[in-house]
CSV table of C-alpha atoms in Angstrom, one decimal:
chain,number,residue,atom,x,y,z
A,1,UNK,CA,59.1,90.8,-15.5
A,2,UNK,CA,61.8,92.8,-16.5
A,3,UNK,CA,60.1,94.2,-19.5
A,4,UNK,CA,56.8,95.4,-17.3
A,5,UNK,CA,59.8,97.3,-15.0
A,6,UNK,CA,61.1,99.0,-18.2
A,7,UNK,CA,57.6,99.9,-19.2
A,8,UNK,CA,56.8,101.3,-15.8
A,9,UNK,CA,60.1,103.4,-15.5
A,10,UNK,CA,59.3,104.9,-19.2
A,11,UNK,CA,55.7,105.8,-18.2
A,12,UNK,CA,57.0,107.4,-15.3
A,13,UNK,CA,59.8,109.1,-17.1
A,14,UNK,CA,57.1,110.4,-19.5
A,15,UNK,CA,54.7,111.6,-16.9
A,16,UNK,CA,57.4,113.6,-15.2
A,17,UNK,CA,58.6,115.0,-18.4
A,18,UNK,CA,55.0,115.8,-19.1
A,19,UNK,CA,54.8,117.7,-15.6
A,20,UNK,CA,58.3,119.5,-15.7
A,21,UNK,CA,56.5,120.6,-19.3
A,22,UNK,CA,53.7,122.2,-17.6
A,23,UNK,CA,55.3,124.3,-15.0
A,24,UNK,CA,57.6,125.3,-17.4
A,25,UNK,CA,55.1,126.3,-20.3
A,26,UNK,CA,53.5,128.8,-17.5
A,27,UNK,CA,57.1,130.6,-16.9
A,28,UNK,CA,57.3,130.8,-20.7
A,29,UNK,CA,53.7,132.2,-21.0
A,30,UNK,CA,54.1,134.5,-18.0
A,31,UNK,CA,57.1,136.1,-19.3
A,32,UNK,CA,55.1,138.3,-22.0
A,33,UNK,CA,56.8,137.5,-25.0
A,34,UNK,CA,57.7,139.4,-28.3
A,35,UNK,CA,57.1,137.9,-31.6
A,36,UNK,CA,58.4,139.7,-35.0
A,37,UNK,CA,57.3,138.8,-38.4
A,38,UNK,CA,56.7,140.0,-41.6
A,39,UNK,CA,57.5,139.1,-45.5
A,40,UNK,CA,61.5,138.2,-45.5
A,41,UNK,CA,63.5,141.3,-46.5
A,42,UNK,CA,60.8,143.6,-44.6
A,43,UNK,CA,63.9,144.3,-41.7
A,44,UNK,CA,62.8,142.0,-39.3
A,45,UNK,CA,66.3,140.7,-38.3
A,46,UNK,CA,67.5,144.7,-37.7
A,47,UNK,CA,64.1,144.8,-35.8
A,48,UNK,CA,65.2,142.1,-33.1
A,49,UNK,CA,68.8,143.2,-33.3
A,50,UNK,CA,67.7,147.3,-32.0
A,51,UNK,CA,65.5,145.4,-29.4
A,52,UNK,CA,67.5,142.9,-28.3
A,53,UNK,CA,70.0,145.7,-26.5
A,54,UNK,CA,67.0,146.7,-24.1
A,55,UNK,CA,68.2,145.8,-20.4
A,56,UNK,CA,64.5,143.6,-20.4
A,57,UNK,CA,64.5,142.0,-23.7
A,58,UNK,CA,66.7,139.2,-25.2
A,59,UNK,CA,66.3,137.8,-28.4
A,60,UNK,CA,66.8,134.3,-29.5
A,61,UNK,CA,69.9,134.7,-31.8
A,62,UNK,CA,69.0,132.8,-34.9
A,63,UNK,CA,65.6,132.1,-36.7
A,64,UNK,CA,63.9,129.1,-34.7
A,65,UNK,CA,60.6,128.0,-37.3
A,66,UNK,CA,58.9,126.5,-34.8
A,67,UNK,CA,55.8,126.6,-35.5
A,68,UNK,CA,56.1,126.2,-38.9
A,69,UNK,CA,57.6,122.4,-38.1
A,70,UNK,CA,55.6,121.3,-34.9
A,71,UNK,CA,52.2,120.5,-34.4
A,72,UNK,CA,52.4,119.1,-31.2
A,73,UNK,CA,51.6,121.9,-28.2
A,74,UNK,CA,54.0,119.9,-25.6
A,75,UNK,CA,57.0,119.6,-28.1
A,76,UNK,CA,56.2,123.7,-29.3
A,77,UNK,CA,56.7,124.3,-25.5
A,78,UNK,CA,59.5,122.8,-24.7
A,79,UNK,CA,62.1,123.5,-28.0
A,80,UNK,CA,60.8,127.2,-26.8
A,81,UNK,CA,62.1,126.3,-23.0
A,82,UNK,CA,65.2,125.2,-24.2
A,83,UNK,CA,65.7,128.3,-26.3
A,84,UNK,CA,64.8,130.5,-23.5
A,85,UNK,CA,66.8,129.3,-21.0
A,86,UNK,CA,69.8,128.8,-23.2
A,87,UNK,CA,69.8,132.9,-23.9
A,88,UNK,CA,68.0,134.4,-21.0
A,89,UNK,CA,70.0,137.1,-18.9
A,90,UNK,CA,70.1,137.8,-15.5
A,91,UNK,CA,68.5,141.3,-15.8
A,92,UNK,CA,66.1,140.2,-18.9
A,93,UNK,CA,63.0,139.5,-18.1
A,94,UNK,CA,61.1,138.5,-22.2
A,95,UNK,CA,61.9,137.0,-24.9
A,96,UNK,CA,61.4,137.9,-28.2
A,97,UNK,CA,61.4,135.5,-31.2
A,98,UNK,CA,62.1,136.3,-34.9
A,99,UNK,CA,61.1,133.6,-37.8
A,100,UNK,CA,59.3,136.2,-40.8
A,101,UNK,CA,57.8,132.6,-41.6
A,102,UNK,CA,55.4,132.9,-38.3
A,103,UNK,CA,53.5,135.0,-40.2
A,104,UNK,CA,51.5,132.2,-41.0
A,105,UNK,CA,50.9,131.2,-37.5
A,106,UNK,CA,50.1,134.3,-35.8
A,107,UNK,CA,46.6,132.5,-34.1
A,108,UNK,CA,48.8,130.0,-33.2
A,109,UNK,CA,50.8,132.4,-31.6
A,110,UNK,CA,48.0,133.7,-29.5
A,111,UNK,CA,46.9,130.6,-28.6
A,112,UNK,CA,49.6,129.1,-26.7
A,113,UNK,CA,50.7,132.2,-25.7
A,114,UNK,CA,47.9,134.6,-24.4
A,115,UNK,CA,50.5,137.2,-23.4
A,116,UNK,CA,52.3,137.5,-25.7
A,117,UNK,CA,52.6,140.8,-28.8
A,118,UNK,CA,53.6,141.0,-31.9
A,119,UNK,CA,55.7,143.5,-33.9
A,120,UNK,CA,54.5,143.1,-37.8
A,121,UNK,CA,57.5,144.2,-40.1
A,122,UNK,CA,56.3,146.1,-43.5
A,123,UNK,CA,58.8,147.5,-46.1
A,124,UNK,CA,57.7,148.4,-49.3
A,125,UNK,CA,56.9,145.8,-51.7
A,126,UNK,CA,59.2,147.1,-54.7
A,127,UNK,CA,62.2,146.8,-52.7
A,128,UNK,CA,61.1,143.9,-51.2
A,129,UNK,CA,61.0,141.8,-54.6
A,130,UNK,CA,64.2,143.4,-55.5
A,131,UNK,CA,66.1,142.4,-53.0
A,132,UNK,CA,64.2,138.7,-53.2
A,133,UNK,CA,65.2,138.4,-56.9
A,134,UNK,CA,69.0,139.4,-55.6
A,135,UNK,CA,68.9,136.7,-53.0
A,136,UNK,CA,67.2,134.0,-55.3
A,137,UNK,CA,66.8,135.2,-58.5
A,138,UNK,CA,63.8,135.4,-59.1
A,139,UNK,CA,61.1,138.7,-58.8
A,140,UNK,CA,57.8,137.3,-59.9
A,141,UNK,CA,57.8,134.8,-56.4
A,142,UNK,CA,59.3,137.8,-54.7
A,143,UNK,CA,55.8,139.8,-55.4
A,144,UNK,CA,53.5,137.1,-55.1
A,145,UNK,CA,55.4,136.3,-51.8
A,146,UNK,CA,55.0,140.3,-50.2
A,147,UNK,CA,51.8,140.0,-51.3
A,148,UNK,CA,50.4,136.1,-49.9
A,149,UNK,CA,52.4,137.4,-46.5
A,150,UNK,CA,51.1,140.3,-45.9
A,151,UNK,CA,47.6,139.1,-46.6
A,152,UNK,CA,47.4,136.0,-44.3
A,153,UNK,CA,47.9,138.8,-41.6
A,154,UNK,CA,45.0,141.2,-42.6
A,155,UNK,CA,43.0,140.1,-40.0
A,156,UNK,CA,45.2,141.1,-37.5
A,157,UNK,CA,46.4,144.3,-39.1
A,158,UNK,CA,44.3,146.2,-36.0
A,159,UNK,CA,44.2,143.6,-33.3
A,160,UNK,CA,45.4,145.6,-30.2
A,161,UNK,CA,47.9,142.7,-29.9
A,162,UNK,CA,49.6,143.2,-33.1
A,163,UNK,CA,51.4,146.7,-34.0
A,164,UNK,CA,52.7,147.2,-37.7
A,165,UNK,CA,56.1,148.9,-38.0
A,166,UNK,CA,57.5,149.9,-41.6
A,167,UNK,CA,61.1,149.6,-42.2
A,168,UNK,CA,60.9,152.8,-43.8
A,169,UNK,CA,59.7,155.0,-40.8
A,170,UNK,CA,61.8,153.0,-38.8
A,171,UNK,CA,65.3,154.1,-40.6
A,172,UNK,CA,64.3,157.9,-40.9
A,173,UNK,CA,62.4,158.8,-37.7
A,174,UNK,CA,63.8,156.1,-35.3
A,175,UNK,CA,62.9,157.5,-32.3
A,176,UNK,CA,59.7,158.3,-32.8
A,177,UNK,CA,59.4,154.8,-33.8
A,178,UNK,CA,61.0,153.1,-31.2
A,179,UNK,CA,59.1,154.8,-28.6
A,180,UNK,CA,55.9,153.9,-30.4
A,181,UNK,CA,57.3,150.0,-30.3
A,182,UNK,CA,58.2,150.7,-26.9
A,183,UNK,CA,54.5,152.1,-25.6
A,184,UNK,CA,52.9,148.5,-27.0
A,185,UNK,CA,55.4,146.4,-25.4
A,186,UNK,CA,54.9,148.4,-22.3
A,187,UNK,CA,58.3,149.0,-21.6
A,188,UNK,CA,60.0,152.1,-21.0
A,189,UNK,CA,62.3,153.6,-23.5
A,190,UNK,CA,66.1,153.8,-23.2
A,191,UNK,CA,68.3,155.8,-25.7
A,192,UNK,CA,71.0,153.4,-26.2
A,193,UNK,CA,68.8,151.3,-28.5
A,194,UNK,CA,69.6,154.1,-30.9
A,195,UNK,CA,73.1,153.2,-30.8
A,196,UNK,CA,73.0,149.5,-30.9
A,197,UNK,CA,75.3,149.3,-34.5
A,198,UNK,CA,78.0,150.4,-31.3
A,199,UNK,CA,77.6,147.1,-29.2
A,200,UNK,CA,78.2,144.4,-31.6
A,201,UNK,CA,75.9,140.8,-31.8
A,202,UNK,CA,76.4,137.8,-33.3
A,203,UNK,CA,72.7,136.4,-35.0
A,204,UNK,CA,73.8,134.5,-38.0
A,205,UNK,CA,77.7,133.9,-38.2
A,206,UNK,CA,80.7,134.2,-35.3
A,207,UNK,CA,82.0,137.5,-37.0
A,208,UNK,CA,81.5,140.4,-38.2
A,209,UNK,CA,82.9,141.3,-41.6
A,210,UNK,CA,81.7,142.5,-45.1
A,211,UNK,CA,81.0,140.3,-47.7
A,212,UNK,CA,78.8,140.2,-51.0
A,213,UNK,CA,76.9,137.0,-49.1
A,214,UNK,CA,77.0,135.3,-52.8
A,215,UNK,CA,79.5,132.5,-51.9
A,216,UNK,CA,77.4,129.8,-50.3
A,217,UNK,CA,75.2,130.0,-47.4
A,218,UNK,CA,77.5,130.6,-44.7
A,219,UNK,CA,78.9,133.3,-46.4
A,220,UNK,CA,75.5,134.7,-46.4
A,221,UNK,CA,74.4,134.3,-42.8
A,222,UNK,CA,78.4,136.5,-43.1
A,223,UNK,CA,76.8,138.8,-44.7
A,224,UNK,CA,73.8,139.2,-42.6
A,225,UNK,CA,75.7,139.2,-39.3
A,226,UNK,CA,77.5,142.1,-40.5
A,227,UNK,CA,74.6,143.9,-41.7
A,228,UNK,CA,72.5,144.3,-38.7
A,229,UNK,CA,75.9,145.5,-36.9
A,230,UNK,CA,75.4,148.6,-39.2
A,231,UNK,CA,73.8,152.0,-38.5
A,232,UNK,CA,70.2,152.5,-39.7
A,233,UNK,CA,70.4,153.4,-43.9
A,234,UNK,CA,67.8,155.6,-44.6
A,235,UNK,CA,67.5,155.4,-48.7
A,236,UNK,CA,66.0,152.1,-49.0
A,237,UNK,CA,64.4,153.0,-52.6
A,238,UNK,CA,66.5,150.6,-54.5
A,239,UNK,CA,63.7,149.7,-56.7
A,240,UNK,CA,64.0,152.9,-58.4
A,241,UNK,CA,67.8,152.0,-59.9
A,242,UNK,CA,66.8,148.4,-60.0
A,243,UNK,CA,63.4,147.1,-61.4
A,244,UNK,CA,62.7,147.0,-65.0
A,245,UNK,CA,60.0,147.9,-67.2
A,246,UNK,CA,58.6,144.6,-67.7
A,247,UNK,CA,59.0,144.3,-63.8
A,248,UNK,CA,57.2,147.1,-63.0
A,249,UNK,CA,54.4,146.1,-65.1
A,250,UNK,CA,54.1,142.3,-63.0
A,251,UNK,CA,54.6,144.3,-60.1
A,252,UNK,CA,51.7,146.6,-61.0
A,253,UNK,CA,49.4,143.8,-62.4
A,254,UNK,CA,50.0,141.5,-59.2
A,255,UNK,CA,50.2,144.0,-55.9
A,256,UNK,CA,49.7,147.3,-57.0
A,257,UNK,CA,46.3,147.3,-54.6
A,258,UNK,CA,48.4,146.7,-51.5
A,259,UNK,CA,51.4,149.3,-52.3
A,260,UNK,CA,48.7,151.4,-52.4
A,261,UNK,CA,46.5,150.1,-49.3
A,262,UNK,CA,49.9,150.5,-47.1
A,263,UNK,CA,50.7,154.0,-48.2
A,264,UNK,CA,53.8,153.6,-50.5
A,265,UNK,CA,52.1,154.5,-53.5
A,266,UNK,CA,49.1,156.7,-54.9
A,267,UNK,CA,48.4,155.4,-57.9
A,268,UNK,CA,50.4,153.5,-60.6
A,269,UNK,CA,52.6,156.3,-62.0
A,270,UNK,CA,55.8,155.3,-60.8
């Protein structure tokens, strides 16, 4: 007897669960979301921290990955919820989500939420697999990695849902990019997004304070915090001071075709 009344008070438990799921899953799909991603080290993390000082936007403050650990649509939904309600504002009206990793699951993305656009970080490739190998020493991955990303999103490279943003345009015409960024998300425009290095965030650590990021991984997410609290830096070319001869030639051999195909190169004297 008493088992059948546990068993009927978990079923019901569930189905209400299931329910409160539901109506919640419509707020989170009416709300228009913003997704970034991109190759890691493309400036997707200074992306969401310029947007995330727009009086309608918040951003979820730390990577989530998702959808690159769930399968299931109910349990996507809710982890979501929770993250939404945990940072949304009074005044804020959508969310926007960073995890470069989502790359991968951009029809995913679209699926579960119809509303939703998504900003597409490029930087280009060089300084990408340089500051890969500085992270985790190595460059070859670092190429093949710009490269595999980048591709598993060609087929959205002109959906009218998706708008591609390079970190390079970004730091030396900000504006104009902005306002470009701004136009897709239909959402107006407000100058103090230029100035966001003024009102500091905490994404990745509890303070803000220099640091070579090479002791450990909290000393890292250090690292980054302070980072994205800095004004835009517009010579990004590191790849000219960095890359060797031998890594120029991989470079060339693996992803020369795409350097190319995104604009950052003309041919393969460089």
């Amino acid at each position: 007897m008493w088992q059948s009344i546990k068993q009927c008070i978990k079923f019901m438990y569930a189905h209400l669960f299931f329910c409160y799921i539901l109506y919640k899953k419509q707020e989170l799909v009416n709300s228009h979301p913003i997704f970034i991603v991109g190759c890691g080290h493309s400036g997707t993390s200074l992306m969401i921290r310029i947007l995330d000082t727009h009086s309608t936007f918040f951003a979820f403050p730390h990577e989530t990955g998702i959808l690159s650990f769930e399968r299931n649509d109910n349990v996507i939904f809710w982890k979501f919820y929770r993250a939404y309600a945990t940072y949304k504002t009074a005044c804020s009206t959508r969310f926007i989500e960073k995890t470069p990793r989502h790359i991968y699951h951009i029809p995913t993305i679209f699926r579960l939420f119809p509303n939703a656009k998504i900003i597409l970080m490029l930087r280009d490739g060089r300084d990408v697999a340089c500051s890969i190998r500085n992270r985790y020493h190595y460059f070859e991955k670092g190429v093949r990695r710009w490269v595999d990303d980048n591709e598993i999103a060609r087929p959205y490279w002109h959906d009218p849902r998706v708008i591609t943003q390079r970190l390079e345009d970004l730091q030396y015409h900000p504006e104009v990019s902005l306002r470009r960024i701004l136009h897709f998300l239909d959402a107006p425009f407000e100058a103090k997004m230029l100035d966001y290095h003024t009102i500091p965030r905490n994404f990745y650590a509890e303070k803000i304070q220099y640091t070579e990021g090479r002791q450990g991984e909290d000393d890292h997410r250090v690292r980054r915090n302070w980072q994205i609290n800095q004004p835009l830096q517009k010579d990004t070319s590191r790849w000219k001071a960095e890359m060797s001869v031998a890594e120029k030639q991989f470079f060339k051999q693996h992803a020369q075709y795409l350097l190319e195909e995104w604009a950052y190169a003309t041919d393969d004297n460089w």
